[in-house]
Amino acid sequence: MATTLRLRLWSSNLNFLLEKPKSAISPFTTNLCKPFSSHSLSSTTHLPKSVGTHNGSFHCDEALGCFLLRRTTKFADSQIIRTRDLQVLDSLDAVLDVGGVYDPTRDRFDHHQKGFDEVFGHGFGTKLSSAGLVYKHYGKEIIAKELQLDQRHPDVHRLFLAIYKNFVEAVDAVDNGINQYNTDISPKYTINTYLSSRVGRLNLGWTDRDQSAERENDAFLKAMTLAGNEFLESIHFHAQSWLPARSIVEECLAARQDIDSSGEIMVLKKSCPWKLHIFELEEEMKVEPSTKYVLYEVVLGPWGWEVLGIVGYNLVECFG
């Protein structure tokens, strides 16, 4: 799977193209003349569209947002233009994380303007970053294309919500400075290995002697690849592991009355990561009373042989 993802990312890597002669470019405009796309343009092929974001220090949200746009049909193999020149930005097909405009009808996805309070919806209340805005409008298309499904397939919508909850929302929250927990108590340790932190470390260091636009854009390319790779891994994990497990748990919950008349015991027919789903499904299915025990088979064999056993999981003791 990892090899497949790397190949897909390589085949769709960036191509930053210079649109103006250097004399016509604002001192705040940077573009990188380095073709990374494996798709060559013929004389009969339309020119790729252009996606703009700001130059200078970058964050995870615009790196992921640019990657997401390039996974759509509309912006496939688009040129990435990094600039703060408003005249240049106004001429581009899409702009994110700069420009002070949120207008999906024009593919403008900034979230820094005064009064911006857009959220994903579907019960989520976290303020969106540029990545969340792009995902909100193009996420279903991207997921459907990656999994080769019709966009109207019910699994696409379910994955659309799950991937926002388990991946994109954290990018939105970190970029907007929203803490995961109340900050009245100091944390016992620091975590700096999350995606937004790792993307941030790809920025040029202040001690680097070469602070050129070319090196900055190279770093941004790496950030797009890093964020995009993890996003694709999230799609495939949810499609190949999370979703099948959910179906198993849903089926077993529906059959709980056949196990015990109390309805408080669920037997898991196949070992799977059921804890990811049981509470959410109980709420959706209006399970009453709630499940107290989960029974499932495990294979034990620390001494070289296999023994089939039954494990009981007491939800009351473990989760209250």
Coordinates of N, CA, C and O in Angstrom, one line a residue, residues 234-313:
S234 N -5.0 8.2 5.1 CA -6.2 8.3 5.9 C -7.4 7.8 5.1 O -8.3 7.0 5.6
I235 N -7.5 8.1 3.8 CA -8.6 7.6 3.0 C -8.6 6.1 2.9 O -9.6 5.5 3.2
H236 N -7.4 5.5 2.7 CA -7.4 4.1 2.5 C -7.5 3.4 3.8 O -8.1 2.3 3.8
F237 N -7.1 3.9 4.9 CA -7.3 3.3 6.2 C -8.8 3.2 6.5 O -9.4 2.2 6.9
H238 N -9.5 4.4 6.3 CA -10.9 4.4 6.6 C -11.7 3.5 5.7 O -12.7 2.9 6.1
A239 N -11.3 3.4 4.4 CA -12.0 2.6 3.4 C -11.8 1.1 3.7 O -12.7 0.3 3.5
Q240 N -10.6 0.8 4.0 CA -10.2 -0.7 4.1 C -10.3 -1.3 5.5 O -10.4 -2.5 5.6
S241 N -10.2 -0.4 6.5 CA -10.3 -1.0 7.9 C -11.4 -0.4 8.7 O -12.2 -1.1 9.2
W242 N -11.5 0.9 8.7 CA -12.5 1.6 9.6 C -14.0 1.3 9.1 O -14.8 0.9 9.9
L243 N -14.2 1.4 7.8 CA -15.6 1.2 7.3 C -16.0 -0.3 7.4 O -17.2 -0.6 7.9
P244 N -15.2 -1.3 7.1 CA -15.6 -2.7 7.3 C -15.9 -3.0 8.7 O -16.8 -3.8 9.1
A245 N -15.1 -2.5 9.6 CA -15.3 -2.7 11.1 C -16.6 -2.2 11.5 O -17.3 -2.8 12.3
R246 N -16.9 -1.0 11.0 CA -18.2 -0.4 11.4 C -19.4 -1.3 11.0 O -20.3 -1.4 11.8
S247 N -19.3 -1.8 9.8 CA -20.4 -2.7 9.3 C -20.5 -3.9 10.2 O -21.7 -4.3 10.5
I248 N -19.4 -4.5 10.7 CA -19.4 -5.7 11.5 C -20.1 -5.3 12.9 O -21.0 -6.0 13.4
V249 N -19.7 -4.2 13.5 CA -20.2 -3.8 14.8 C -21.7 -3.5 14.6 O -22.5 -3.8 15.5
E250 N -22.1 -2.8 13.5 CA -23.5 -2.5 13.3 C -24.3 -3.7 13.3 O -25.4 -3.8 13.9
E251 N -23.9 -4.7 12.5 CA -24.6 -6.0 12.4 C -24.7 -6.7 13.7 O -25.8 -7.3 14.1
C252 N -23.6 -6.7 14.5 CA -23.6 -7.4 15.8 C -24.5 -6.7 16.8 O -25.2 -7.3 17.7
L253 N -24.5 -5.4 16.8 CA -25.4 -4.6 17.7 C -26.9 -4.9 17.4 O -27.7 -5.1 18.3
A254 N -27.2 -5.0 16.1 CA -28.6 -5.3 15.7 C -29.0 -6.7 16.1 O -30.2 -6.9 16.3
A255 N -28.0 -7.6 16.3 CA -28.4 -9.0 16.7 C -28.2 -9.2 18.2 O -28.3 -10.4 18.6
R256 N -28.0 -8.2 19.0 CA -27.7 -8.4 20.4 C -28.9 -9.1 21.1 O -28.7 -9.8 22.1
Q257 N -30.1 -8.8 20.7 CA -31.3 -9.5 21.4 C -31.3 -11.0 21.2 O -31.9 -11.7 22.0
D258 N -30.7 -11.4 20.1 CA -30.6 -12.9 19.9 C -29.6 -13.6 20.8 O -29.6 -14.8 21.0
I259 N -28.7 -12.8 21.4 CA -27.7 -13.3 22.3 C -28.2 -13.4 23.7 O -28.1 -14.4 24.4
D260 N -28.9 -12.3 24.1 CA -29.4 -12.3 25.5 C -30.6 -11.3 25.5 O -30.6 -10.3 24.8
S261 N -31.7 -11.7 26.1 CA -32.9 -10.9 26.1 C -32.7 -9.5 26.7 O -33.5 -8.6 26.4
S262 N -31.7 -9.3 27.5 CA -31.4 -8.0 28.1 C -31.0 -7.0 27.1 O -31.1 -5.8 27.2
G263 N -30.4 -7.5 26.0 CA -29.8 -6.6 25.0 C -28.6 -5.9 25.4 O -28.1 -5.0 24.7
E264 N -28.0 -6.3 26.5 CA -26.8 -5.6 27.0 C -25.5 -6.4 26.7 O -24.4 -5.9 27.1
I265 N -25.6 -7.5 26.0 CA -24.4 -8.3 25.6 C -24.3 -8.3 24.1 O -25.3 -8.7 23.4
M266 N -23.2 -8.0 23.6 CA -22.9 -8.1 22.1 C -21.8 -9.1 21.9 O -20.8 -9.0 22.6
V267 N -22.0 -10.0 20.9 CA -21.0 -10.9 20.5 C -20.4 -10.5 19.2 O -21.2 -10.4 18.2
L268 N -19.2 -10.2 19.2 CA -18.5 -9.8 18.0 C -18.1 -11.0 17.1 O -17.4 -11.9 17.6
K269 N -18.7 -11.1 16.0 CA -18.6 -12.3 15.1 C -17.2 -12.4 14.5 O -16.7 -13.5 14.2
K270 N -16.5 -11.3 14.4 CA -15.2 -11.2 13.8 C -14.4 -10.2 14.5 O -14.8 -9.1 14.7
S271 N -13.1 -10.5 14.8 CA -12.3 -9.5 15.5 C -12.0 -8.3 14.6 O -11.6 -8.5 13.5
C272 N -12.2 -7.2 15.2 CA -12.0 -5.9 14.4 C -11.9 -4.8 15.5 O -12.3 -5.0 16.6
P273 N -11.5 -3.6 15.1 CA -11.4 -2.5 16.0 C -12.8 -1.9 16.3 O -13.1 -0.8 15.9
W274 N -13.5 -2.6 17.1 CA -14.9 -2.2 17.4 C -15.1 -1.0 18.3 O -16.1 -0.3 18.3
K275 N -14.1 -0.7 19.1 CA -14.2 0.4 20.0 C -14.3 1.7 19.3 O -14.7 2.7 19.9
L276 N -13.8 1.8 18.0 CA -13.9 3.0 17.3 C -15.4 3.3 16.9 O -15.7 4.5 16.5
H277 N -16.3 2.4 17.0 CA -17.6 2.5 16.5 C -18.8 2.3 17.5 O -19.8 2.9 17.2
I278 N -18.6 1.6 18.5 CA -19.7 1.1 19.3 C -20.5 2.3 19.9 O -21.8 2.2 19.8
F279 N -19.9 3.3 20.4 CA -20.7 4.3 21.1 C -21.4 5.2 20.1 O -22.5 5.6 20.3
E280 N -20.7 5.5 19.0 CA -21.4 6.3 17.9 C -22.6 5.5 17.3 O -23.6 6.1 17.1
L281 N -22.4 4.2 17.1 CA -23.5 3.4 16.5 C -24.6 3.2 17.5 O -25.8 3.2 17.1
E282 N -24.3 3.1 18.8 CA -25.4 3.0 19.8 C -26.3 4.3 19.8 O -27.5 4.2 19.9
E283 N -25.6 5.4 19.6 CA -26.4 6.6 19.5 C -27.2 6.7 18.2 O -28.4 7.1 18.3
E284 N -26.6 6.3 17.1 CA -27.3 6.4 15.8 C -28.5 5.4 15.8 O -29.5 5.7 15.3
M285 N -28.2 4.2 16.4 CA -29.2 3.1 16.3 C -30.2 3.2 17.5 O -31.1 2.4 17.6
K286 N -30.0 4.2 18.4 CA -30.8 4.4 19.5 C -30.9 3.1 20.4 O -32.0 2.6 20.7
V287 N -29.7 2.6 20.6 CA -29.7 1.3 21.4 C -30.0 1.6 22.9 O -29.4 2.5 23.5
E288 N -31.0 0.9 23.4 CA -31.4 1.1 24.8 C -31.9 -0.3 25.3 O -32.7 -0.9 24.7
P289 N -31.3 -0.8 26.4 CA -30.2 -0.2 27.2 C -28.9 -0.3 26.5 O -28.7 -1.1 25.5
S290 N -27.9 0.5 26.9 CA -26.6 0.4 26.3 C -25.9 -0.9 26.5 O -26.2 -1.6 27.5
T291 N -24.9 -1.2 25.7 CA -24.2 -2.5 25.8 C -23.3 -2.5 27.0 O -22.6 -1.5 27.3
K292 N -23.4 -3.6 27.8 CA -22.6 -3.7 29.0 C -21.3 -4.6 28.8 O -20.3 -4.4 29.3
Y293 N -21.5 -5.6 27.9 CA -20.4 -6.6 27.7 C -20.2 -6.8 26.2 O -21.2 -6.9 25.4
V294 N -19.0 -6.9 25.8 CA -18.7 -7.3 24.4 C -17.9 -8.6 24.5 O -16.8 -8.7 25.1
L295 N -18.3 -9.7 23.8 CA -17.6 -10.9 23.8 C -17.1 -11.2 22.4 O -17.8 -10.9 21.4
Y296 N -15.8 -11.6 22.3 CA -15.2 -11.9 21.0 C -14.1 -13.0 21.2 O -13.6 -13.2 22.3
E297 N -13.8 -13.7 20.1 CA -12.8 -14.7 20.1 C -11.5 -14.1 19.9 O -11.3 -13.2 19.1
V298 N -10.5 -14.7 20.5 CA -9.1 -14.3 20.3 C -8.2 -15.6 20.2 O -8.6 -16.7 20.7
V299 N -7.1 -15.5 19.5 CA -6.2 -16.6 19.3 C -5.0 -16.3 20.2 O -4.3 -15.3 20.1
L300 N -4.8 -17.3 21.2 CA -3.7 -17.1 22.1 C -2.6 -18.2 21.8 O -3.0 -19.4 21.7
G301 N -1.4 -17.9 21.8 CA -0.4 -18.9 21.5 C 1.0 -18.5 21.8 O 1.9 -18.6 21.0
P302 N 1.3 -18.0 23.0 CA 2.7 -17.5 23.3 C 3.7 -18.7 23.4 O 4.9 -18.4 23.4
W303 N 3.2 -19.9 23.5 CA 4.2 -21.0 23.6 C 4.3 -21.8 22.3 O 4.8 -23.0 22.3
G304 N 3.7 -21.3 21.2 CA 3.9 -21.9 20.0 C 2.7 -22.7 19.5 O 2.7 -23.3 18.4
W305 N 1.6 -22.7 20.2 CA 0.4 -23.3 19.7 C -0.8 -22.3 19.8 O -0.7 -21.4 20.5
E306 N -1.8 -22.6 19.1 CA -3.0 -21.7 19.1 C -4.1 -22.3 19.9 O -4.4 -23.4 19.9
V307 N -4.7 -21.4 20.7 CA -5.8 -21.7 21.6 C -6.9 -20.7 21.3 O -6.7 -19.5 21.4
L308 N -8.1 -21.2 21.0 CA -9.2 -20.3 20.8 C -9.9 -20.0 22.1 O -10.4 -20.9 22.7
G309 N -10.0 -18.8 22.5 CA -10.6 -18.4 23.7 C -11.7 -17.4 23.5 O -11.8 -16.8 22.5
I310 N -12.5 -17.1 24.6 CA -13.5 -16.1 24.5 C -13.1 -15.0 25.5 O -12.8 -15.3 26.7
V311 N -13.1 -13.7 25.1 CA -12.8 -12.6 25.9 C -14.0 -11.8 26.2 O -14.7 -11.5 25.2
G312 N -14.3 -11.4 27.4 CA -15.4 -10.5 27.7 C -14.9 -9.2 28.0 O -13.9 -9.0 28.8
Y313 N -15.5 -8.1 27.4 CA -15.0 -6.8 27.6 C -16.2 -6.0 28.4 O -17.3 -5.9 27.8

